[in-house]
CSV table of C-alpha atoms in Angstrom, one decimal:
chain,number,residue,atom,x,y,z
D,1,MET,CA,25.4,51.6,-22.2
D,2,PRO,CA,23.5,48.9,-23.0
D,3,ASP,CA,19.6,48.3,-22.5
D,4,ARG,CA,18.8,46.0,-20.4
D,5,SER,CA,15.1,46.4,-20.7
D,6,GLY,CA,14.1,43.2,-22.7
D,7,PRO,CA,16.1,41.0,-20.2
D,8,ALA,CA,14.5,42.1,-17.1
D,9,ARG,CA,12.0,42.2,-18.5
D,10,SER,CA,11.6,38.4,-19.6
D,11,GLY,CA,13.3,37.1,-16.3
D,12,VAL,CA,10.8,38.7,-14.1
D,13,GLY,CA,8.4,37.8,-16.6
D,14,ARG,CA,9.2,34.2,-16.6
D,15,ASP,CA,9.1,34.2,-12.2
D,16,VAL,CA,6.0,35.6,-12.7
D,17,THR,CA,4.9,32.9,-15.0
D,18,ALA,CA,6.5,30.6,-12.3
D,19,VAL,CA,4.7,32.0,-9.4
D,20,LEU,CA,1.4,31.1,-11.3
D,21,LEU,CA,2.0,27.5,-12.3
D,22,LEU,CA,3.0,26.6,-8.7
D,23,ALA,CA,-0.1,28.0,-7.1
D,24,LEU,CA,-1.8,26.6,-10.1
D,25,GLY,CA,-0.3,23.5,-10.0
D,26,ALA,CA,-0.7,23.0,-6.1
D,27,ALA,CA,-4.9,24.1,-6.8
D,28,ALA,CA,-5.4,21.2,-8.6
D,29,GLY,CA,-2.9,19.0,-7.2
D,30,LEU,CA,-5.2,20.0,-3.7
D,31,ALA,CA,-8.6,19.6,-6.4
D,32,LEU,CA,-7.8,16.4,-7.9
D,33,THR,CA,-7.2,14.7,-4.9
D,34,THR,CA,-9.3,15.6,-2.4
D,35,TYR,CA,-12.9,14.9,-4.7
D,36,SER,CA,-15.4,12.9,-3.4
D,37,ALA,CA,-18.6,12.5,-6.5
D,38,LEU,CA,-20.5,12.8,-2.6
D,39,ASP,CA,-19.4,15.8,-2.7
D,40,GLY,CA,-22.1,17.0,-5.4
D,41,ALA,CA,-25.1,17.6,-2.8
D,42,LEU,CA,-23.0,18.9,-0.4
D,43,VAL,CA,-23.3,22.1,-3.1
D,44,ALA,CA,-26.3,21.6,-4.1
D,45,ARG,CA,-27.7,22.4,-0.4
D,46,GLY,CA,-24.9,25.1,-0.2
D,47,LEU,CA,-22.6,22.9,2.6
D,48,PRO,CA,-19.2,23.3,2.5
D,49,PRO,CA,-17.5,20.4,0.4
D,50,THR,CA,-14.9,17.8,1.5
D,51,ASN,CA,-12.8,18.8,-1.0
D,52,LEU,CA,-9.5,21.6,-0.1
D,53,VAL,CA,-10.3,23.8,-2.7
D,54,GLY,CA,-13.6,23.8,-2.0
D,55,PRO,CA,-17.3,24.3,-4.7
D,56,VAL,CA,-15.1,26.2,-7.1
D,57,GLY,CA,-12.5,22.8,-6.5
D,58,HIS,CA,-14.8,20.0,-7.1
D,59,ARG,CA,-17.0,21.1,-10.1
D,60,ILE,CA,-13.1,21.8,-11.3
D,61,ALA,CA,-11.7,18.5,-10.3
D,62,ALA,CA,-15.0,16.7,-11.4
D,63,ALA,CA,-14.4,17.9,-14.8
D,64,VAL,CA,-11.0,17.2,-15.4
D,65,TYR,CA,-11.7,13.1,-14.7
D,66,ARG,CA,-14.8,13.5,-16.8
D,67,VAL,CA,-11.9,14.5,-19.4
D,68,LEU,CA,-9.0,11.9,-18.5
D,69,GLY,CA,-9.8,10.2,-16.2
D,70,PHE,CA,-7.0,8.6,-13.8
D,71,ALA,CA,-5.0,10.7,-16.0
D,72,ALA,CA,-5.8,13.6,-14.8
D,73,LEU,CA,-3.6,13.0,-12.2
D,74,VAL,CA,-0.9,14.1,-14.5
D,75,LEU,CA,-1.4,17.7,-14.5
D,76,PRO,CA,-0.7,18.9,-11.0
D,77,VAL,CA,2.4,17.1,-11.4
D,78,GLY,CA,3.4,19.0,-15.2
D,79,LEU,CA,2.9,22.0,-14.0
D,80,LEU,CA,4.4,22.5,-10.9
D,81,ALA,CA,7.7,19.8,-13.0
D,82,VAL,CA,7.4,23.8,-16.4
D,83,ALA,CA,7.1,25.9,-12.6
D,84,TRP,CA,10.8,24.4,-11.3
D,85,ARG,CA,12.0,24.5,-14.8
D,86,LEU,CA,11.6,28.5,-15.2
D,87,PHE,CA,12.7,29.0,-11.3
D,88,ARG,CA,15.6,27.2,-12.6
D,89,GLY,CA,16.0,29.5,-15.9
D,90,ALA,CA,15.1,27.2,-18.5
D,91,THR,CA,15.3,28.2,-21.8
D,92,LEU,CA,12.1,28.9,-24.2
D,93,ARG,CA,12.3,25.7,-26.5
D,94,LEU,CA,12.8,23.0,-23.6
D,95,THR,CA,9.9,24.5,-21.1
D,96,ALA,CA,7.7,23.5,-24.0
D,97,ILE,CA,9.5,20.5,-24.6
D,98,GLY,CA,9.2,19.5,-21.4
D,99,SER,CA,5.2,21.1,-21.4
D,100,ALA,CA,4.4,18.9,-24.7
D,101,ALA,CA,6.1,15.4,-23.2
D,102,TYR,CA,3.5,15.9,-20.4
D,103,ALA,CA,0.8,16.4,-22.7
D,104,VAL,CA,2.1,13.5,-24.4
D,105,LEU,CA,2.1,10.9,-21.4
D,106,THR,CA,-1.3,12.3,-19.9
D,107,LEU,CA,-2.9,11.4,-23.1
D,108,ALA,CA,-1.0,8.1,-23.3
D,109,LEU,CA,-1.5,7.5,-19.9
D,110,ALA,CA,-5.1,8.5,-20.5
D,111,ALA,CA,-5.7,5.1,-23.2
D,112,LEU,CA,-4.1,2.2,-20.7
D,113,ALA,CA,-6.3,3.4,-18.1
D,114,GLN,CA,-9.6,2.6,-20.6
D,115,LEU,CA,-7.6,-0.1,-21.9
D,116,LEU,CA,-6.2,-1.8,-18.8
D,117,VAL,CA,-8.9,-0.4,-15.9
D,118,ALA,CA,-12.0,0.2,-17.3
D,119,ARG,CA,-13.3,-2.8,-17.3
D,120,PHE,CA,-13.4,-2.9,-12.8
D,121,ALA,CA,-15.5,0.0,-12.6
D,122,LEU,CA,-13.7,1.7,-9.6
D,123,ALA,CA,-14.5,5.4,-10.3
D,124,SER,CA,-18.0,7.2,-10.5
D,125,PHE,CA,-16.1,9.1,-13.8
D,126,PRO,CA,-14.3,6.5,-16.5
D,127,ALA,CA,-10.9,4.6,-15.9
D,128,GLY,CA,-9.9,6.8,-19.5
D,129,GLY,CA,-12.2,9.8,-18.8
D,130,ALA,CA,-14.2,10.8,-23.2
D,131,VAL,CA,-10.4,11.1,-24.1
D,132,GLY,CA,-8.8,7.7,-23.0
D,133,ALA,CA,-11.8,6.3,-24.0
D,134,ALA,CA,-11.6,8.2,-27.8
D,135,LEU,CA,-7.8,7.1,-28.3
D,136,ALA,CA,-8.5,3.7,-27.0
D,137,GLY,CA,-11.6,2.8,-29.4
D,138,ARG,CA,-9.2,3.9,-32.2
D,139,SER,CA,-6.3,2.3,-31.4
D,140,VAL,CA,-8.2,-1.2,-30.6
D,141,ARG,CA,-9.7,-1.0,-34.3
D,142,LEU,CA,-6.5,-0.7,-35.7
D,143,VAL,CA,-3.9,-2.2,-34.1
D,144,SER,CA,-5.8,-4.5,-31.1
D,145,THR,CA,-6.3,-4.2,-27.2
D,146,ALA,CA,-2.8,-6.6,-27.4
D,147,GLY,CA,-0.8,-4.0,-30.1
D,148,SER,CA,-2.6,-0.9,-28.0
D,149,VAL,CA,-1.4,-1.6,-25.4
D,150,ILE,CA,2.3,-2.4,-26.2
D,151,LEU,CA,2.2,0.5,-28.8
D,152,VAL,CA,0.8,3.5,-25.7
D,153,THR,CA,2.6,2.4,-23.2
D,154,ALA,CA,6.4,2.7,-25.0
D,155,ALA,CA,4.3,6.5,-26.1
D,156,ALA,CA,4.0,7.0,-22.2
D,157,THR,CA,7.7,5.5,-21.4
D,158,VAL,CA,8.9,7.7,-24.1
D,159,ALA,CA,7.1,11.3,-22.5
D,160,LEU,CA,8.3,10.4,-19.1
D,161,VAL,CA,11.8,10.1,-20.2
D,162,VAL,CA,11.9,13.7,-22.6
D,163,ALA,CA,9.7,15.5,-19.5
D,164,THR,CA,11.6,14.1,-16.7
D,165,GLY,CA,15.0,13.2,-17.9
D,166,LEU,CA,14.5,9.5,-16.8
D,167,LYS,CA,17.3,7.6,-17.5
D,168,LEU,CA,15.9,3.8,-18.6
D,169,ARG,CA,19.1,2.6,-16.8
D,170,ASP,CA,18.4,4.0,-13.6
D,171,ALA,CA,15.2,3.4,-13.5
D,172,ALA,CA,15.9,-0.8,-14.4
D,173,GLY,CA,18.5,-0.5,-11.6
D,174,TRP,CA,16.2,0.6,-9.2
D,175,GLY,CA,13.3,-1.4,-9.7
D,176,TRP,CA,16.0,-4.7,-10.0
D,177,ASP,CA,16.8,-3.2,-6.1
D,178,ALA,CA,13.5,-3.1,-5.2
D,179,LEU,CA,12.3,-6.5,-6.3
D,180,GLY,CA,15.6,-7.5,-4.2
D,181,GLY,CA,14.7,-6.0,-1.3
D,182,LEU,CA,10.6,-7.5,-1.4
D,183,ALA,CA,12.1,-11.0,-2.6
D,184,GLY,CA,14.1,-10.5,0.9
D,185,VAL,CA,11.1,-9.4,2.9
D,186,ALA,CA,9.0,-12.3,1.0
D,187,ARG,CA,12.2,-14.8,2.2
D,188,ASP,CA,12.1,-13.2,6.0
D,189,ARG,CA,8.9,-14.1,6.1
D,190,LEU,CA,8.3,-17.8,4.4
D,191,GLY,CA,11.1,-18.7,7.1
D,192,SER,CA,10.1,-16.7,9.8
D,193,ALA,CA,6.4,-18.5,8.3
D,194,VAL,CA,7.8,-22.0,7.9
D,195,ARG,CA,9.4,-21.9,11.6
D,196,GLU,CA,6.5,-21.1,13.2
D,197,HIS,CA,5.0,-23.6,11.3
D,198,ARG,CA,7.6,-26.7,12.2
D,199,GLU,CA,7.9,-25.6,16.2
D,200,ALA,CA,3.1,-25.5,16.0
D,201,ILE,CA,4.1,-29.4,14.7
D,202,ALA,CA,6.6,-30.2,17.2
D,203,GLU,CA,4.2,-28.9,20.4
D,204,ILE,CA,1.1,-31.1,18.4
D,205,ARG,CA,3.6,-34.3,18.2
D,206,ALA,CA,4.4,-33.9,21.9
D,207,GLU,CA,0.9,-33.3,22.9
D,208,GLU,CA,0.6,-36.8,21.2
D,209,ALA,CA,2.7,-38.4,22.8
D,210,GLU,CA,2.1,-37.1,25.8
D,211,GLU,CA,-1.6,-38.4,25.5
D,212,ARG,CA,-0.7,-42.3,24.2
D,213,ALA,CA,1.7,-42.1,27.2
D,214,ARG,CA,-1.5,-40.4,29.5
D,215,ARG,CA,-3.9,-44.0,28.3
D,216,LEU,CA,-1.3,-46.0,27.9
D,217,GLU,CA,-1.1,-45.8,32.2
D,218,ALA,CA,-4.8,-45.4,32.2
D,219,GLU,CA,-5.4,-48.6,30.4
D,220,ALA,CA,-2.8,-50.4,32.6
D,221,LEU,CA,-4.7,-48.6,35.8
D,222,ALA,CA,-7.5,-50.3,34.5
D,223,ASP,CA,-6.3,-53.4,33.4
D,224,GLY,CA,-4.4,-53.3,37.2
D,225,ALA,CA,-7.0,-52.9,39.4
D,226,GLU,CA,-7.8,-56.2,41.7
D,227,LEU,CA,-11.3,-56.8,41.6
D,228,LEU,CA,-11.7,-58.4,45.0
D,229,ALA,CA,-15.4,-58.8,44.9
D,230,ASP,CA,-18.0,-61.6,45.1
D,231,GLY,CA,-20.3,-62.3,42.8
D,232,ASP,CA,-21.1,-60.8,39.6
D,233,GLU,CA,-22.5,-57.3,39.9
D,234,ALA,CA,-19.6,-56.5,42.6
D,235,ARG,CA,-17.3,-57.4,39.8
D,236,ASP,CA,-19.8,-54.9,37.6
D,237,GLU,CA,-19.6,-52.2,40.3
D,238,ALA,CA,-15.6,-52.8,40.5
D,239,ALA,CA,-15.0,-52.5,36.6
D,240,ALA,CA,-17.2,-49.3,36.4
D,241,VAL,CA,-15.3,-47.8,39.3
D,242,ALA,CA,-11.6,-48.6,37.6
D,243,GLY,CA,-13.3,-47.7,33.9
D,244,ALA,CA,-14.2,-43.9,35.7
D,245,LEU,CA,-10.2,-44.1,37.7
D,246,ALA,CA,-9.1,-44.2,34.0
D,247,ALA,CA,-11.0,-42.0,32.9
D,248,GLU,CA,-10.2,-39.2,35.6
D,249,GLN,CA,-6.8,-40.4,35.0
D,250,LEU,CA,-7.4,-38.5,31.2
D,251,ARG,CA,-8.8,-35.9,31.5
D,252,ARG,CA,-6.4,-34.3,34.5
D,253,PRO,CA,-2.7,-33.3,34.0
D,254,ILE,CA,0.3,-36.3,34.4
D,255,LEU,CA,2.3,-34.3,37.3
D,256,ASP,CA,-1.5,-33.7,39.1
D,257,ASP,CA,-2.4,-36.6,41.1
D,258,PRO,CA,-6.3,-38.3,40.2
D,259,ALA,CA,-9.0,-36.9,42.6
D,260,TRP,CA,-9.8,-40.2,44.2
D,261,VAL,CA,-6.0,-40.1,45.1
D,262,ASP,CA,-6.9,-37.2,47.1
D,263,GLY,CA,-9.9,-38.9,48.4
D,264,LEU,CA,-7.7,-41.6,49.8
D,265,ALA,CA,-5.0,-39.0,51.3
D,266,ALA,CA,-8.3,-37.5,53.2
D,267,ALA,CA,-9.6,-40.6,54.1
D,268,PRO,CA,-7.4,-42.0,56.8
D,269,ALA,CA,-6.8,-37.8,58.4
D,270,ALA,CA,-10.7,-38.2,59.2
D,271,GLU,CA,-11.0,-41.4,60.8
D,272,ALA,CA,-7.8,-40.1,62.8
D,273,GLU,CA,-10.1,-37.5,64.0
D,274,VAL,CA,-13.3,-39.5,65.0
D,275,GLY,CA,-10.8,-42.3,66.6
D,276,GLU,CA,-9.0,-39.2,68.8
D,277,GLU,CA,-12.6,-37.9,69.7
D,278,ALA,CA,-12.9,-41.3,71.2
D,279,ALA,CA,-10.5,-41.9,72.9
């Protein structure tokens, strides 16, 4: 009978390694994504930190961020990807190539972060960490900043393709579709904004035309008022009353009668009541 102890041991070892890498990747992801520099003071006082992996997770995340900067977030992804390959029965050679590709991707992203975003001081740790700062500094001395960005981006792209099996043509198609979707949303928003602007302009112009019509009506009311008064003082007083009536007409909506109309309507009624009482 053939001896199957070797393959059995190999399969069990692969599964055990995959489980350990899966747990390590999940813990590393939680520790890195919930890291806060403020947790240091809590840990020093013996209080529980906000880090979901506790004080150990806080210390490990702080150390990894100091070494790799923002590129540290690639580590849990790489560990989970390697664990998934082992679960699927990938060979040792493919697993090693994938691990090496993720390592190169991590170093390239650390250098890119140092080259592109270090000046903005986005976090309490260096953007590229100690490794990214060293790689970026040496690259800039050799091929300048622009050349470093181009070469490191190319290295990161190649590492990403090897690590994930991503096809650049598919990625370009996804990117083009995403840009098309964003352009459609922007076009709809712009069209809506233009329509709202036109409606607002139309309302303003209508209000201006209404105001002009009311002003002309008020001026006509003031000019056409018959000032039947003797003497300059009486005429001036009558002109002032006519001006007040015109101003009242401007202040009130077109469909409403001026206040003095209500007064005129109430005066005959009051006189009628007085006459009835006298009778």
